[in-house]
Tab-separated table of C-alpha atoms in Angstrom:
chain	number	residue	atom	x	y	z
A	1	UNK	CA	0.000	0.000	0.000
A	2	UNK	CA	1.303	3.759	-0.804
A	3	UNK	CA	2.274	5.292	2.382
A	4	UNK	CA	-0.119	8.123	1.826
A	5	UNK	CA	-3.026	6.276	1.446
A	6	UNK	CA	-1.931	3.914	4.230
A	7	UNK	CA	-1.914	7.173	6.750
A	8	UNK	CA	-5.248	8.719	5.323
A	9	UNK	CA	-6.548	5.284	5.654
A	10	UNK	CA	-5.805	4.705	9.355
A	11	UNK	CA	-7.074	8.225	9.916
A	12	UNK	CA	-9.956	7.850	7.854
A	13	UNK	CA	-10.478	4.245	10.259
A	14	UNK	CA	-9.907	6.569	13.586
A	15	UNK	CA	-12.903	8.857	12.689
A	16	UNK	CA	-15.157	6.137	11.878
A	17	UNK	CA	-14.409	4.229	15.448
A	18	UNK	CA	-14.963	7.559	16.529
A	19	UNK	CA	-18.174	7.942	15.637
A	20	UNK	CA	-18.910	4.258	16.288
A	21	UNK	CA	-17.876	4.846	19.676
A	22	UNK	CA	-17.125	8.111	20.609
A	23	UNK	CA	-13.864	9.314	23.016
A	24	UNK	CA	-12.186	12.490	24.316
A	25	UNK	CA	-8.827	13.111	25.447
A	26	UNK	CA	-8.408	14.139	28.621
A	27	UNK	CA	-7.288	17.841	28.016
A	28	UNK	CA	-10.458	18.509	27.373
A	29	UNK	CA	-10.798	21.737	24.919
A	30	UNK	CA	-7.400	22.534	25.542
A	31	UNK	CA	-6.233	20.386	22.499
A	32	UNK	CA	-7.849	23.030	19.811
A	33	UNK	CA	-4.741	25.069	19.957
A	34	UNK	CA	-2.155	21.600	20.763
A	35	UNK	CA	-2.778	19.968	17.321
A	36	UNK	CA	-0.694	22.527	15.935
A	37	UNK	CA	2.565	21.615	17.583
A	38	UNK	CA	2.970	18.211	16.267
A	39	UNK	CA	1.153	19.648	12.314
A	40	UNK	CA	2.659	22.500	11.828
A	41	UNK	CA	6.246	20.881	11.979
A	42	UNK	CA	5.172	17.830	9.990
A	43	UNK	CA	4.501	20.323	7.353
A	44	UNK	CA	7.222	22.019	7.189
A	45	UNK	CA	9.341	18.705	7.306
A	46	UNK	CA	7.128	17.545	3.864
A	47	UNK	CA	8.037	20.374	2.290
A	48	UNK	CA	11.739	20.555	3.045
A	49	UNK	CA	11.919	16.217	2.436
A	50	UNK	CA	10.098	16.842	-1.045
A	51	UNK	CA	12.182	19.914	-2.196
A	52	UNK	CA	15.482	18.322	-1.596
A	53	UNK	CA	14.165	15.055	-3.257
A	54	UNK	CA	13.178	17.021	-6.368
A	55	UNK	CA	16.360	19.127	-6.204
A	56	UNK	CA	18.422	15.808	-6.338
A	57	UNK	CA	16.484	14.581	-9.370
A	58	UNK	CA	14.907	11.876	-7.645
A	59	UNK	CA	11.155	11.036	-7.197
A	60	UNK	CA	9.367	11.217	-4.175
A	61	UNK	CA	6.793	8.840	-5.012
A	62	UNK	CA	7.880	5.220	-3.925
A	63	UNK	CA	6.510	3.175	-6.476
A	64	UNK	CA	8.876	5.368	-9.054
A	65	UNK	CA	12.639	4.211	-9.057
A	66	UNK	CA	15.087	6.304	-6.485
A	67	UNK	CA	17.768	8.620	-8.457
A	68	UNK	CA	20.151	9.186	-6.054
A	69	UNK	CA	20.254	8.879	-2.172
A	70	UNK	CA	19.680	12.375	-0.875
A	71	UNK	CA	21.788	13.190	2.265
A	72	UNK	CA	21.999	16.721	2.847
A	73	UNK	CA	19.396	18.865	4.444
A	74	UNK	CA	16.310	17.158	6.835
A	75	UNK	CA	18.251	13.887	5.667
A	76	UNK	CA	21.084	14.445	7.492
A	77	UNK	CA	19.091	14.298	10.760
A	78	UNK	CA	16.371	11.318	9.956
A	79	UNK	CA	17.004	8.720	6.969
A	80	UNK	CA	12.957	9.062	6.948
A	81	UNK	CA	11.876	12.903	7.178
A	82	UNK	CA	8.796	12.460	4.375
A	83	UNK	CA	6.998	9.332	7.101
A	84	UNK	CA	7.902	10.978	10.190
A	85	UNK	CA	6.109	14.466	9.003
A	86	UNK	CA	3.793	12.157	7.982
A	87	UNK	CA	2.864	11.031	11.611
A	88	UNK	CA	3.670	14.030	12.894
A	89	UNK	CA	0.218	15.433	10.691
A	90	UNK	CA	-1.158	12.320	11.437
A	91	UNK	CA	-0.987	13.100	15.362
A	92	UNK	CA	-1.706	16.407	14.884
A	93	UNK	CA	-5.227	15.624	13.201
A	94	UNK	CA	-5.771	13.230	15.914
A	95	UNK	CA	-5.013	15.641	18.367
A	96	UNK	CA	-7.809	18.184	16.448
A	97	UNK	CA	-10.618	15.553	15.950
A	98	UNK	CA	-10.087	15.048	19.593
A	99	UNK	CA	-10.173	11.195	19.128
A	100	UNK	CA	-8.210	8.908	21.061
A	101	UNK	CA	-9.065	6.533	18.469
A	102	UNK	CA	-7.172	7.791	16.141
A	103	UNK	CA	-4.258	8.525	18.172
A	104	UNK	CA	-3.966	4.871	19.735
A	105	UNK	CA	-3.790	3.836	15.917
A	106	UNK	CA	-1.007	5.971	15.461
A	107	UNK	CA	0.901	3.323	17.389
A	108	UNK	CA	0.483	0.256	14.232
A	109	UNK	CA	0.594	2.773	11.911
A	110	UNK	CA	3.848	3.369	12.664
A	111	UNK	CA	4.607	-0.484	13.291
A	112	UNK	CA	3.397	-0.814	9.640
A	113	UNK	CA	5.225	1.769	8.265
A	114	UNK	CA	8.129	0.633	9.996
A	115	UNK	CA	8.149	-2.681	8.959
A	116	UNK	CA	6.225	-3.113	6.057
A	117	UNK	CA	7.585	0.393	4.270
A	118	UNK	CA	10.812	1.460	5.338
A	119	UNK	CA	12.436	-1.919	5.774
A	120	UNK	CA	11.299	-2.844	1.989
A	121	UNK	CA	12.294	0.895	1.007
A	122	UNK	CA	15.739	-0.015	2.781
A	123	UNK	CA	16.296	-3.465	1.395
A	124	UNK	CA	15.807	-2.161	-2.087
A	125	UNK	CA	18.251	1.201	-1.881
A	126	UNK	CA	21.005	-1.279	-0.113
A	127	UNK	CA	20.673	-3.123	-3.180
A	128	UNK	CA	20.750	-0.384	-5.892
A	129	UNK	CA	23.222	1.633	-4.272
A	130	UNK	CA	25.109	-0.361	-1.655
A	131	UNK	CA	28.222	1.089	0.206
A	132	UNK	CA	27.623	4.796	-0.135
A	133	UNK	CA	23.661	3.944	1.673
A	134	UNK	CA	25.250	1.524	3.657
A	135	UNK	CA	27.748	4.477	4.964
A	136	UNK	CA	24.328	6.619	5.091
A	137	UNK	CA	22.312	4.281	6.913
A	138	UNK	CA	25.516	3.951	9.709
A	139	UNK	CA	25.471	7.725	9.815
A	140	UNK	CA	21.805	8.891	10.113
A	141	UNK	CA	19.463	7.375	12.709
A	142	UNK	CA	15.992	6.527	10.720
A	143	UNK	CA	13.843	8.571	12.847
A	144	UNK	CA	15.384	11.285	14.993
């Protein structure tokens, strides 16, 4: 599955347990103005991740082949930047729909992504570029 749709799927699978059976975090209305400290960086993480992808030549989508193995920027902090903005947003919307549905999926999502994205995404650029990703990978942590 696409990452994208994987994330807007889980979120999409929050708000309908929501309404199934509805929950409220515990700050009470204090979360309208929290959602934006986890969203408003994911954002800005996308668009730094997908700029420096493009500026390398290299897709961003990950059904496309990679071009080169971008290291510089938000990549020389996280080997993942584009999935971890992803949850970031993710746990920001949670945060705003006021669901604690959707935030206790955040926890598989993030197993799934883990496991059944990156680690294919990592097997694959060991193989197509070996040594120099292998030197990137012992370098840069995947998340943080």
């Amino acid at each position: 599955m696409r990452p994208p749709l994987l994330v807007l799927g889980t979120l999409l699978l929050g708000f309908a347990l929501e309404l199934l059976w509805p929950t409220y975090l515990p700050a009470g209305r204090a979360h309208l103005g929290l959602w934006l400290v986890p969203f408003v960086p994911g954002v800005a993480l996308m668009t730094a991740a997908m700029r420096q992808f493009r500026a390398a030549g290299t897709p961003v989508e990950t059904w496309r082949p990679t071009e080169a193995i971008v290291t510089r920027g938000v990549y020389a902090h996280t080997r993942n930047p584009i999935y971890l903005a992803m949850i970031l947003i993710y746990v920001g919307l949670a945060v705003l729909l006021d669901s604690v549905w959707t935030l206790a999926l955040a926890v598989p999502l993030i197993a799934v992504l883990r496991y059944g994205v990156i680690a294919r995404e990592e097997r694959y650029l060991d193989a197509k570029f070996g040594e120099p990703y292998g030197a990137y990978r012992a370098r840069v942590r995947r998340w943080l």
